[in-house]
């Protein structure tokens, strides 16, 4: 395969030039600006923090939507256009390998998506800054708090869950405690009050439906024996519990431990290493915005790669449809997976009850034969294997809570996308190598 | 001497989406084209001319047989560096100007900026596009687009050019220019493979031809050998009197020949058209290129 950068770049810049000439970039950005400033219509009924949130969430949803639609259509129609209008006859008679044509297009559209998202980010940040300037002091500060996960996680008198050794649990009513250790913290990295966020699972060994209970949080510094305590009498499972502690508790050693135990004797608490996190002093808002939009970029790149790959064999409209399907499946990932799990559970119950008297009358909830359900969970699981969970790329989960996207989180998201992206690219290259251009 | 193009039993069966054979477009084509030749592929619509070109360019894969182009298989990307192709239908990138189009194709050949510019200037001048070079191709007329097609085919100064119906869509002057272009390429030692429905042109410029019909090779060889009627002779005289003509006819009859036709020579419409346009002097002047051995003025 002869892929040269010069040729790759020639095709990529052709792609960009086309988008520029058709004024697509211009119109998409113009529409974006108009749509964004419509958020001002909600201002009268909102307080200052509400205004910021409206702008932020509005911007992110239109960024996602506009970028996806623009790129979806551009990518879906480019290669089929080359084939149908027989421009490939010119291209393929030049020293340009067929895969290079695909790769060049992919590179071009990737750059285009990046341009789109970066410009939309710039417009958004500029817009928020202007509104802040006009609103005066009442407008909230633009912040982004970086998250810090524990360096160690242990269960004192507790134990791992057999099915998932990373998850520890501690029975309630006694001494059993889950402890998150944060080491080597520097006081300078934190504001006066350090905020703590916990997302604990609450259950009961005897009652399968139990999902809340009384929970005690203890924050201590072993070196200084300083301690602060907080009791939440009615915490729901996986509910975000937020509280703050004085920075003084850090002392000079910079070690901090947070212990969590269940106060109900019939309950239990469970968690993993990142179930409890603390927050640093605010990072630069704009820089964080850029990191957050990179998450959105990753998602769009995936949609682009799939659409372009599909368009090597399928017609443009079908490729658009496939791209949209990926988009929807990615966004519904959580729901579909949950549904599949529910059905599996029901099926297991039926299996267990079979032969017993109860089993005779037991049916699936919808009265469908079990094999239909089995098939549906199998196929939806198979599809979910191919499609990543787009929640990972939803920057609003961070932005609307003033949280910073860490480099690790960004890296994880990128690592999650990379295999999909690579496989799609490889498929495209392979298809192009063996494709008849007739 | 190694052949520029050589095919042996080259066959193409188009298949449908499910891989079932649909149409045998080319059946056992075996030809050989030597360096410096002008070779013509002729035949009725759908006889497999374009299919042959696509096979030679590696655009499609053969169902059977082999082909080599410049000594390599057609899919070899390196071969393309020495090749130029003009497809029968020209859809270029509508949003690019002629300049940008040629620059883009030049980059695919790894030509440096200066060479790209120089070649593009020459070609644009030669094909009379100088006034429109900064306009987007979507504003071009059919013939103008076609000429950009010629420019892109020659941007790499190729050793082998393949023209699929080069003169279609062109006015008579441009048609004549293309004929001269092809002869000029031949003079410079290039090899030309073309298809055309203008049999007169093919007869004028091609050294050898193949006639295809429904994918099968019906005739293959030098134009002269194919056309010559060994039992018949044409003579052209200038200023022959009526009396002289009768005497020559009588002489021939005495030799046992049968007179089939004897009439005044007609000019071709092309010659009259060119002369008329030239005499009216509306700028569309046509200057025939220098003949071999003759100095260009
Ligand atoms: N992609 C294709 N799929 C199926 N059949 C095809 C395809 N391309 C060409 N054909 C068929 O192959 C035959 C040869 O087509 P080809 O284009 O080579 O003809 P041609 O000699 O160039 O004709 P023309 O003089 O009209 O340009 C035709 O019968 C055509 O219908
Ligand atoms: Mg044809």
XYZ file of C-alpha atoms and ligand atoms in Angstrom:
767
model
C 0.000 0.000 0.000
C 1.501 3.278 -1.057
C 0.236 5.946 1.253
C 2.132 9.166 1.109
C 1.464 12.168 3.288
C 1.494 14.507 0.329
C -1.323 12.608 -1.380
C -3.194 12.072 1.868
C -3.038 15.769 2.552
C -4.017 16.628 -1.030
C -7.269 14.683 -0.610
C -7.853 16.010 2.903
C -7.407 19.624 1.859
C -9.666 19.022 -1.143
C -12.334 17.880 1.318
C -11.871 20.991 3.429
C -11.828 23.298 0.440
C -15.102 21.830 -0.788
C -16.781 22.402 2.568
C -15.443 25.930 2.595
C -16.536 26.698 -0.972
C -20.027 25.428 -0.350
C -20.102 27.830 2.603
C -21.038 24.957 4.868
C -18.696 26.012 7.649
C -19.980 29.554 7.458
C -23.667 28.632 7.572
C -23.340 26.042 10.302
C -21.502 28.524 12.524
C -23.969 31.297 11.733
C -26.912 29.060 12.606
C -25.100 27.979 15.735
C -24.595 31.545 16.893
C -28.252 32.349 16.242
C -29.474 29.211 18.028
C -27.165 29.871 20.952
C -28.330 33.401 21.551
C -31.942 32.206 21.585
C -31.073 30.890 25.063
C -31.326 34.526 26.160
C -35.089 34.196 25.764
C -35.136 32.167 28.980
C -33.170 34.737 30.974
C -36.063 36.782 32.422
C -37.436 33.807 34.322
C -34.061 32.631 35.607
C -31.607 33.649 38.290
C -27.972 34.210 37.403
C -26.775 30.646 37.939
C -29.771 29.440 35.948
C -28.751 31.691 33.072
C -25.260 30.247 33.039
C -26.646 26.709 33.078
C -29.071 27.440 30.255
C -26.301 28.830 28.096
C -24.043 25.917 28.874
C -26.544 23.155 28.288
C -27.992 24.891 25.247
C -24.549 25.279 23.705
C -23.562 21.673 24.284
C -26.733 20.209 22.853
C -26.597 22.320 19.704
C -22.889 21.677 19.284
C -23.528 17.937 19.387
C -26.535 18.068 17.106
C -25.165 20.474 14.488
C -21.793 18.796 14.255
C -23.333 15.356 13.985
C -25.792 16.374 11.281
C -23.328 18.418 9.235
C -20.618 15.794 9.290
C -23.038 12.928 8.824
C -24.320 14.338 5.572
C -20.987 15.595 4.265
C -19.269 12.296 4.978
C -22.107 10.176 3.642
C -22.284 11.983 0.321
C -18.584 12.487 -0.420
C -17.406 9.039 -1.533
C -20.716 7.995 -3.155
C -20.535 11.332 -5.012
C -17.050 10.481 -6.230
C -18.298 7.112 -7.422
C -21.574 8.170 -8.992
C -20.211 11.240 -10.732
C -17.277 9.111 -11.838
C -14.635 11.370 -10.381
C -12.917 8.212 -9.153
C -11.918 7.660 -12.775
C -9.696 10.696 -12.543
C -8.492 9.887 -9.053
C -7.777 6.226 -9.659
C -5.827 6.953 -12.814
C -3.392 8.962 -10.684
C -0.773 7.480 -8.373
C -3.337 7.541 -5.577
C -4.129 4.192 -4.032
C -7.778 3.510 -3.351
C -7.263 3.293 0.427
C -5.477 6.649 0.400
C -8.604 8.208 -1.058
C -10.577 6.873 1.911
C -7.947 7.863 4.457
C -7.610 11.337 2.957
C -11.354 11.859 3.139
C -11.378 10.610 6.727
C -8.563 12.965 7.653
C -10.333 15.871 5.952
C -13.614 15.275 7.737
C -11.838 14.749 11.056
C -10.222 18.148 10.674
C -13.564 19.620 9.665
C -15.286 18.245 12.792
C -12.475 19.602 14.915
C -12.879 23.014 13.290
C -16.626 22.941 13.853
C -16.397 22.013 17.505
C -13.531 24.391 18.248
C -15.340 27.326 16.648
C -18.557 26.486 18.455
C -16.633 26.330 21.720
C -15.068 29.714 21.023
C -18.441 31.251 20.213
C -19.944 29.783 23.384
C -17.183 30.920 25.697
C -17.241 34.368 24.113
C -21.002 34.558 24.525
C -20.897 33.485 28.178
C -18.124 36.003 28.863
C -20.162 38.808 27.322
C -23.280 37.898 29.291
C -21.159 37.754 32.462
C -19.696 41.149 31.690
C -23.134 42.657 31.166
C -24.629 40.968 34.234
C -22.090 42.332 36.690
C -21.102 40.826 40.037
C -24.251 38.805 40.526
C -23.179 36.404 37.801
C -21.503 33.273 39.202
C -17.777 32.777 38.782
C -16.777 30.553 35.873
C -15.222 27.560 37.560
C -14.274 23.950 36.929
C -13.234 21.830 39.848
C -10.848 18.966 39.103
C -11.750 15.665 40.687
C -9.343 13.625 42.739
C -9.830 9.881 43.280
C -8.507 7.958 46.264
C -5.044 6.476 46.034
C -6.182 3.520 48.156
C -9.471 1.882 48.956
C -10.021 -0.726 51.644
C -12.726 -2.359 53.702
C -12.106 -2.690 57.432
C -14.051 -5.746 58.582
C -15.690 -5.813 55.210
C -14.932 -7.864 52.098
C -15.048 -7.934 48.312
C -18.195 -8.894 46.468
C -17.586 -12.354 44.981
C -18.841 -11.435 41.511
C -16.757 -8.251 41.358
C -13.537 -8.238 43.427
C -13.028 -4.485 42.814
C -16.196 -3.717 44.708
C -16.051 -3.918 48.514
C -18.929 -3.995 50.963
C -19.372 -3.454 54.692
C -22.320 -4.751 56.720
C -24.211 -2.226 58.793
C -24.725 -1.841 62.542
C -21.191 -2.733 63.560
C -17.595 -1.607 63.142
C -17.354 -2.490 59.444
C -16.233 0.522 57.376
C -15.219 1.266 53.800
C -12.216 3.615 53.775
C -10.915 5.813 50.972
C -7.360 7.100 51.491
C -6.144 10.265 49.800
C -2.383 10.716 50.165
C 0.115 13.451 49.436
C -2.410 16.282 49.118
C -1.151 19.859 49.086
C -3.239 22.392 50.948
C -2.431 24.959 48.282
C -4.391 22.923 45.737
C -7.624 23.330 47.678
C -9.982 26.147 48.593
C -10.825 26.789 52.274
C -13.494 24.166 52.250
C -12.721 20.920 50.464
C -15.797 19.460 48.854
C -16.400 15.734 48.945
C -18.690 13.799 46.651
C -19.804 10.261 47.369
C -21.915 7.846 45.402
C -22.451 4.830 47.636
C -24.480 1.715 46.992
C -26.885 0.821 49.780
C -28.522 -2.582 50.048
C -29.471 -5.255 52.510
C -28.303 -8.872 52.850
C -31.833 -9.933 53.755
C -34.076 -7.625 51.753
C -33.507 -7.622 47.976
C -35.501 -4.436 47.437
C -33.758 -2.298 50.029
C -32.173 0.752 48.418
C -31.659 3.364 51.119
C -30.434 3.700 54.647
C -28.594 5.762 57.267
C -24.959 6.361 56.409
C -22.128 7.904 58.411
C -19.165 9.680 56.810
C -16.018 10.156 58.920
C -13.178 12.277 57.671
C -9.899 11.965 59.509
C -6.252 12.753 59.319
C -4.343 9.975 61.060
C -1.322 12.065 61.751
C -3.262 14.801 63.545
C -6.195 12.667 64.630
C -8.442 15.408 63.494
C -11.879 14.190 62.714
C -15.111 15.440 61.321
C -18.307 13.483 61.018
C -21.449 13.666 58.973
C -24.513 11.473 59.213
C -27.089 11.171 56.452
C -30.114 9.379 57.892
C -31.831 8.570 54.624
C -29.409 8.230 51.734
C -30.534 6.486 48.557
C -28.364 4.029 46.740
C -26.142 5.719 44.121
C -27.428 9.134 45.138
C -24.736 11.798 45.031
C -23.983 12.923 48.575
C -22.062 16.181 48.678
C -20.562 17.886 51.715
C -17.499 19.906 52.517
C -14.796 19.844 55.162
C -12.283 22.363 56.364
C -8.950 22.459 54.593
C -7.225 22.567 57.988
C -7.820 18.884 58.393
C -5.036 18.219 55.906
C -2.278 19.420 58.217
C 1.255 19.236 56.825
C 1.358 15.555 55.852
C -1.394 15.950 53.321
C -3.135 12.673 54.144
C -6.859 12.301 54.377
C -9.117 9.300 54.904
C -12.841 9.118 54.434
C -14.664 6.263 56.113
C -18.195 5.248 55.253
C -20.356 2.880 57.259
C -23.986 1.894 57.380
C -25.820 2.597 60.624
C -28.718 0.208 60.017
C -28.033 -3.250 61.392
C -29.874 -4.892 58.479
C -28.178 -2.809 55.780
C -24.850 -2.635 53.984
C -22.793 -0.133 52.031
C -20.724 -0.977 48.965
C -18.480 0.941 46.615
C -15.456 1.011 44.329
C -12.291 3.119 44.372
C -13.822 6.132 42.661
C -17.123 6.090 44.587
C -15.764 8.851 46.830
C -13.890 11.790 45.354
C -12.706 15.205 46.535
C -12.310 18.385 44.506
C -9.338 20.639 43.898
C -9.318 24.406 43.578
C -10.953 25.523 40.334
C -9.026 25.030 37.112
C -9.144 27.423 34.191
C -12.709 27.468 32.833
C -11.772 27.866 29.181
C -9.140 25.160 29.278
C -11.631 22.825 30.835
C -14.169 23.740 28.200
C -11.653 22.725 25.568
C -11.059 19.392 27.279
C -14.785 18.831 27.586
C -15.385 19.580 23.930
C -12.676 17.085 23.084
C -15.047 14.504 24.532
C -17.732 15.685 22.109
C -15.129 15.553 19.341
C -14.331 11.908 20.076
C -17.975 11.012 19.689
C -18.310 12.915 16.413
C -15.156 11.302 15.037
C -16.683 7.911 15.633
C -19.891 8.875 13.830
C -17.788 10.250 10.962
C -15.673 7.120 10.650
C -18.705 4.848 10.654
C -20.589 6.925 8.103
C -17.614 7.211 5.769
C -16.834 3.513 6.099
C -20.453 2.624 5.333
C -20.451 4.935 2.321
C -17.687 2.904 0.667
C -20.235 0.172 -0.076
C -23.643 1.664 0.651
C -25.444 4.571 -0.920
C -25.365 7.955 0.774
C -28.879 7.885 2.309
C -28.309 4.462 3.839
C -24.988 5.622 5.249
C -26.728 8.599 6.844
C -29.253 6.231 8.353
C -26.496 4.026 9.765
C -24.730 7.041 11.237
C -27.951 8.183 12.909
C -28.532 4.677 14.252
C -25.079 4.669 15.812
C -25.775 8.054 17.327
C -29.055 6.890 18.857
C -27.715 3.529 20.040
C -24.751 5.243 21.663
C -27.037 7.622 23.500
C -29.423 4.873 24.610
C -26.569 2.582 25.643
C -27.411 2.717 29.351
C -31.115 2.036 28.903
C -30.656 -0.828 26.501
C -28.061 -2.493 28.716
C -30.324 -2.134 31.753
C -33.237 -3.606 29.830
C -31.144 -6.552 28.708
C -30.039 -7.157 32.290
C -33.637 -7.061 33.557
C -34.751 -9.581 31.001
C -31.812 -11.848 31.790
C -32.748 -11.763 35.439
C -36.343 -12.675 34.708
C -35.190 -15.522 32.535
C -32.871 -16.801 35.254
C -35.725 -16.725 37.734
C -37.899 -18.688 35.359
C -35.153 -21.228 34.877
C -34.635 -21.585 38.619
C -38.352 -21.994 39.237
C -38.786 -24.546 36.487
C -39.974 -27.970 37.640
C -41.380 -26.509 40.832
C -45.052 -25.858 41.142
C -44.513 -22.119 40.926
C -42.594 -22.580 37.667
C -45.642 -24.003 35.962
C -47.504 -20.696 36.166
C -44.560 -18.366 35.848
C -44.338 -16.393 32.623
C -42.227 -13.625 31.311
C -43.718 -10.195 32.014
C -44.936 -9.696 28.487
C -46.018 -13.295 28.080
C -43.521 -13.791 25.310
C -41.838 -17.140 24.891
C -38.434 -17.034 26.648
C -36.468 -17.684 23.466
C -37.737 -14.449 21.938
C -36.474 -12.548 24.950
C -33.213 -14.472 24.958
C -32.693 -13.574 21.304
C -33.450 -9.925 21.929
C -31.000 -9.633 24.820
C -28.337 -11.470 22.850
C -28.695 -9.203 19.838
C -28.866 -5.994 21.833
C -25.773 -7.039 23.770
C -24.002 -7.779 20.500
C -24.874 -4.335 19.163
C -23.767 -2.676 22.385
C -20.416 -4.440 22.067
C -19.868 -2.537 18.818
C -21.290 0.784 19.983
C -19.656 2.584 22.896
C -21.674 4.327 25.594
C -21.984 7.973 24.547
C -22.589 9.047 28.132
C -18.836 8.969 28.468
C -18.675 11.843 25.966
C -21.456 13.935 27.478
C -19.579 16.991 28.701
C -22.748 18.422 30.291
C -22.393 15.838 33.077
C -19.265 17.746 34.099
C -20.003 21.259 32.963
C -23.391 21.709 34.612
C -21.890 20.662 37.943
C -18.830 22.890 37.628
C -16.585 19.851 37.467
C -13.392 19.679 35.473
C -12.722 16.920 32.995
C -9.432 15.385 34.027
C -6.766 14.314 31.565
C -7.267 10.762 32.806
C -10.965 10.863 32.027
C -10.218 12.308 28.631
C -7.590 9.641 28.064
C -9.993 6.914 29.109
C -12.639 8.182 26.729
C -10.097 8.372 23.913
C -8.863 4.873 24.681
C -12.480 3.723 24.612
C -13.042 5.209 21.162
C -9.699 4.279 19.614
C -10.434 0.576 18.996
C -13.772 1.366 17.373
C -12.238 4.090 15.263
C -9.347 1.878 14.199
C -11.561 -1.043 13.274
C -13.806 1.217 11.191
C -10.783 2.749 9.462
C -9.292 -0.643 8.731
C -12.583 -1.897 7.373
C -12.806 1.134 5.112
C -9.250 0.595 3.857
C -9.945 -3.074 3.213
C -13.182 -2.456 1.372
C -11.568 0.214 -0.773
C -8.643 -2.068 -1.669
C -10.959 -4.671 -3.106
C -13.631 -2.413 -4.477
C -14.507 -2.365 -8.162
C -14.681 1.250 -9.286
C -16.680 0.289 -12.393
C 10.976 -4.092 -27.507
C 8.722 -4.346 -24.494
C 5.080 -3.554 -25.036
C 3.501 -0.512 -23.418
C 0.233 -2.362 -23.074
C -0.260 -6.052 -23.416
C -3.382 -8.048 -22.696
C -3.973 -11.733 -23.024
C -7.476 -13.186 -23.052
C -8.630 -10.258 -20.921
C -12.232 -10.896 -19.909
C -14.717 -8.976 -17.789
C -18.077 -10.223 -16.627
C -20.030 -7.635 -14.651
C -21.739 -9.135 -11.619
C -24.777 -7.956 -9.730
C -24.934 -7.193 -5.991
C -25.171 -10.898 -5.102
C -22.206 -11.823 -7.289
C -24.269 -13.419 -10.046
C -22.903 -12.810 -13.552
C -24.895 -10.152 -15.323
C -23.138 -9.168 -18.486
C -20.021 -10.235 -20.355
C -18.652 -6.863 -21.375
C -15.276 -7.991 -22.637
C -14.407 -11.379 -24.033
C -10.829 -12.613 -24.428
C -9.204 -9.405 -25.574
C -5.579 -9.961 -26.627
C -3.792 -6.907 -27.913
C -0.323 -5.471 -27.794
C 0.559 -1.807 -28.093
C 4.160 -0.773 -28.700
C 5.904 2.449 -27.669
C 5.161 5.431 -29.908
C 2.042 3.915 -31.378
C -1.381 5.486 -31.679
C -3.858 2.706 -31.122
C -7.595 3.007 -31.672
C -10.364 0.965 -30.110
C -13.584 1.233 -32.049
C -16.970 -0.394 -32.061
C -20.648 0.284 -31.437
C -22.038 1.570 -28.128
C -21.628 -0.928 -25.331
C -19.032 -3.043 -27.098
C -16.575 -2.844 -24.199
C -14.224 0.037 -25.013
C -14.620 1.858 -21.711
C -14.530 -1.465 -19.892
C -11.144 -2.166 -21.460
C -9.789 1.180 -20.254
C -11.103 0.613 -16.743
C -9.357 -2.741 -16.672
C -6.102 -1.223 -17.900
C -6.294 1.412 -15.171
C -7.031 -1.088 -12.426
C -10.366 0.600 -11.755
C -12.045 -2.763 -12.010
C -10.651 -6.258 -11.652
C -10.705 -8.700 -14.603
C -12.765 -11.876 -14.462
C -10.166 -13.678 -16.536
C -6.942 -13.150 -18.436
C -4.160 -10.675 -17.770
C -3.010 -7.219 -18.634
C 0.252 -5.369 -18.174
C 0.648 -1.627 -18.477
C 4.180 -0.274 -18.818
C 5.373 -3.693 -17.763
C 3.414 -3.821 -14.503
C -0.030 -5.030 -13.457
C -2.692 -2.304 -13.846
C -3.265 -2.010 -10.109
C 0.342 -0.964 -9.528
C 0.209 2.583 -8.201
C 3.711 3.362 -9.482
C 2.640 2.842 -13.100
C 0.129 5.659 -12.762
C 2.946 8.167 -12.457
C 3.708 7.672 -16.168
C 0.126 7.566 -17.335
C -2.561 10.044 -18.274
C -6.256 9.302 -18.640
C -9.244 11.185 -19.947
C -12.540 9.479 -19.053
C -15.464 9.636 -21.462
C -17.620 11.630 -19.068
C -15.935 14.447 -17.206
C -17.273 15.358 -13.828
C -14.564 17.212 -12.038
C -14.766 18.920 -8.677
C -17.296 21.637 -9.463
C -16.166 23.888 -6.659
C -12.563 24.103 -7.731
C -11.180 26.432 -10.358
C -9.185 25.083 -13.306
C -5.999 26.214 -11.588
C -6.893 24.475 -8.351
C -7.934 21.324 -10.176
C -4.597 21.043 -11.939
C -2.740 21.873 -8.749
C -4.630 19.137 -6.923
C -3.847 16.517 -9.553
C -0.256 17.713 -9.739
C 0.127 17.124 -6.033
C -1.004 13.531 -6.463
C 2.060 13.115 -8.688
C 4.351 14.604 -6.043
C 5.229 17.420 -8.425
C 6.790 20.358 -6.630
C 5.035 23.700 -6.606
C 7.128 25.286 -9.353
C 6.691 22.348 -11.728
C 2.958 22.234 -11.030
C 2.654 25.894 -11.843
C 4.750 25.658 -15.004
C 2.912 22.638 -16.394
C -0.486 24.106 -15.518
C 0.391 27.399 -17.237
C 1.483 25.616 -20.398
C -1.558 23.371 -20.563
C -4.067 26.092 -19.770
C -2.520 28.226 -22.491
C -2.488 25.367 -24.958
C -6.141 24.497 -24.362
C -7.288 28.091 -24.497
C -8.545 28.321 -20.922
C -6.427 31.256 -19.819
C -9.422 33.600 -19.558
C -11.343 31.182 -17.322
C -8.644 29.666 -15.165
C -9.787 31.422 -11.998
C -13.431 30.472 -12.427
C -15.039 27.503 -10.723
C -15.588 24.550 -13.029
C -19.325 24.467 -12.353
C -19.506 27.636 -14.467
C -17.762 25.990 -17.418
C -19.386 24.836 -20.635
C -19.199 21.171 -21.569
C -16.309 21.672 -23.954
C -14.384 23.791 -21.482
C -14.751 21.088 -18.827
C -13.524 18.594 -21.372
C -10.436 20.693 -21.967
C -9.669 20.772 -18.255
C -9.932 17.009 -18.545
C -7.190 17.041 -21.171
C -5.041 19.291 -19.017
C -5.260 16.957 -16.038
C -4.429 13.971 -18.245
C -1.204 15.646 -19.384
C -0.151 17.332 -16.127
C 2.475 14.672 -15.428
C 3.880 14.646 -18.990
C 2.882 10.979 -19.297
C 4.502 8.348 -21.510
C 1.175 6.678 -22.112
C -2.114 8.504 -22.562
C -5.507 6.880 -22.707
C -8.304 8.978 -24.182
C -11.871 7.690 -24.036
C -13.738 9.414 -26.871
C -11.453 12.451 -26.798
C -13.354 14.508 -29.334
C -16.875 14.035 -28.023
C -18.527 17.292 -27.078
C -15.934 19.457 -28.810
C -16.436 21.929 -31.659
C -14.720 21.161 -34.997
C -11.765 23.418 -34.284
C -11.133 21.813 -30.941
C -11.587 18.416 -32.528
C -8.878 19.285 -34.981
C -6.675 20.546 -32.172
C -7.091 17.263 -30.353
C -6.126 15.354 -33.473
C -3.028 17.490 -33.754
C -2.339 17.032 -30.069
C -2.381 13.293 -30.506
C -0.073 13.448 -33.514
C 2.191 15.749 -31.550
C 2.308 13.284 -28.661
C 3.190 10.555 -31.118
C 5.945 12.700 -32.559
C 7.379 13.096 -29.072
C 7.537 9.325 -28.718
C 4.481 8.936 -26.492
C 2.054 6.072 -26.778
C -1.632 6.852 -27.247
C -4.610 4.561 -26.782
C -7.968 6.009 -27.718
C -11.524 5.126 -28.487
C -13.733 7.091 -30.818
C -16.878 6.961 -32.860
C -15.437 9.368 -35.438
C -14.068 6.770 -37.779
C -12.556 9.366 -40.092
C -10.390 10.659 -37.273
C -9.408 7.176 -36.234
C -8.404 6.438 -39.785
C -6.367 9.658 -39.940
C -4.401 9.323 -36.737
C -4.262 5.705 -35.633
C -1.476 3.354 -36.621
C -3.340 0.288 -35.552
C -6.840 -0.480 -34.387
C -9.046 -3.146 -32.886
C -12.733 -3.378 -33.714
C -14.866 -4.735 -30.917
C -18.400 -6.015 -31.071
C -20.244 -7.246 -27.994
C -16.961 -7.621 -26.210
C -15.369 -9.720 -28.904
C -12.437 -8.663 -31.046
C -13.624 -8.664 -34.645
C -10.606 -7.055 -36.328
C -7.131 -6.244 -35.063
C -4.189 -4.821 -36.949
C -2.652 -1.868 -38.820
C -5.226 0.558 -40.230
C -3.687 0.312 -43.703
C -3.781 -3.476 -43.687
C -7.382 -3.513 -42.549
C -8.587 -0.874 -45.009
C -6.605 -1.648 -48.098
C -8.563 -3.137 -51.008
C -5.897 -4.915 -52.933
C -8.010 -5.205 -56.106
C -8.874 -1.526 -56.281
C -6.860 1.693 -56.794
C -7.673 5.402 -56.349
C -5.655 8.100 -58.151
C -6.000 11.822 -57.695
C -4.967 14.196 -60.513
C -4.867 17.937 -60.599
C -5.755 19.895 -63.778
C -6.627 16.792 -65.801
C -8.523 17.666 -68.987
C -11.737 15.883 -69.975
C -9.908 14.399 -72.924
C -7.015 13.182 -70.824
C -9.446 11.534 -68.454
C -11.167 9.627 -71.248
C -7.830 8.422 -72.579
C -6.728 7.122 -69.159
C -10.065 5.337 -68.737
C -9.699 3.700 -72.129
C -6.169 2.657 -71.305
C -7.304 1.044 -68.079
C -10.101 -0.818 -69.868
C -7.606 -2.079 -72.400
C -5.585 -3.451 -69.475
C -8.635 -5.448 -68.417
C -9.648 -3.200 -65.453
C -13.287 -2.349 -64.703
C -13.995 1.345 -63.998
C -16.050 1.639 -60.800
C -16.097 5.384 -60.238
C -14.617 8.486 -61.806
C -15.630 11.889 -60.432
C -14.312 15.179 -59.097
C -12.605 15.050 -55.716
C -14.650 16.599 -52.906
C -13.164 18.660 -50.120
C -13.998 17.450 -46.613
C -16.544 19.498 -44.682
C -13.943 19.881 -41.971
C -11.524 21.616 -44.323
C -14.237 23.964 -45.590
C -15.397 24.698 -42.013
C -11.900 25.495 -40.827
C -11.150 27.709 -43.814
C -14.425 29.573 -43.483
C -13.971 30.280 -39.796
C -10.398 31.340 -40.392
C -11.315 33.700 -43.228
C -14.053 35.379 -41.174
C -11.288 36.207 -38.684
C -13.358 36.214 -35.493
C -10.423 35.270 -33.312
C -11.128 31.568 -33.426
C -8.070 31.091 -35.574
C -6.678 27.712 -36.199
C -3.083 27.202 -37.163
C -2.130 23.713 -38.265
C 0.956 22.416 -36.496
C 4.222 22.084 -38.367
C 4.520 18.906 -40.345
C 7.345 16.547 -39.629
C 10.647 17.892 -40.826
C 9.116 21.295 -41.429
C 10.099 24.288 -39.299
C 7.487 25.722 -36.965
C 7.018 29.410 -37.741
N -20.852 -1.215 -13.948
C -21.438 -1.996 -14.847
N -22.288 -2.958 -14.449
C -22.873 -3.753 -15.357
N -22.688 -3.686 -16.668
C -21.866 -2.731 -17.131
C -21.197 -1.832 -16.239
N -20.445 -0.998 -16.987
C -20.640 -1.351 -18.255
N -21.483 -2.390 -18.363
C -21.919 -3.084 -19.591
O -20.764 -3.502 -20.272
C -20.935 -3.308 -21.672
C -19.756 -2.512 -22.179
O -19.796 -1.213 -21.662
P -18.718 -0.122 -22.030
O -18.967 1.051 -21.179
O -17.394 -0.745 -21.964
O -19.093 0.198 -23.542
P -18.407 1.213 -24.556
O -17.822 0.388 -25.603
O -17.509 2.135 -23.832
O -19.688 1.981 -25.083
P -19.871 3.525 -25.513
O -19.436 3.620 -26.903
O -21.328 3.733 -25.398
O -19.081 4.349 -24.584
C -22.258 -2.621 -21.844
O -23.192 -3.575 -22.291
C -22.642 -2.144 -20.490
O -24.030 -2.242 -20.294
Mg -17.480 4.121 -23.493
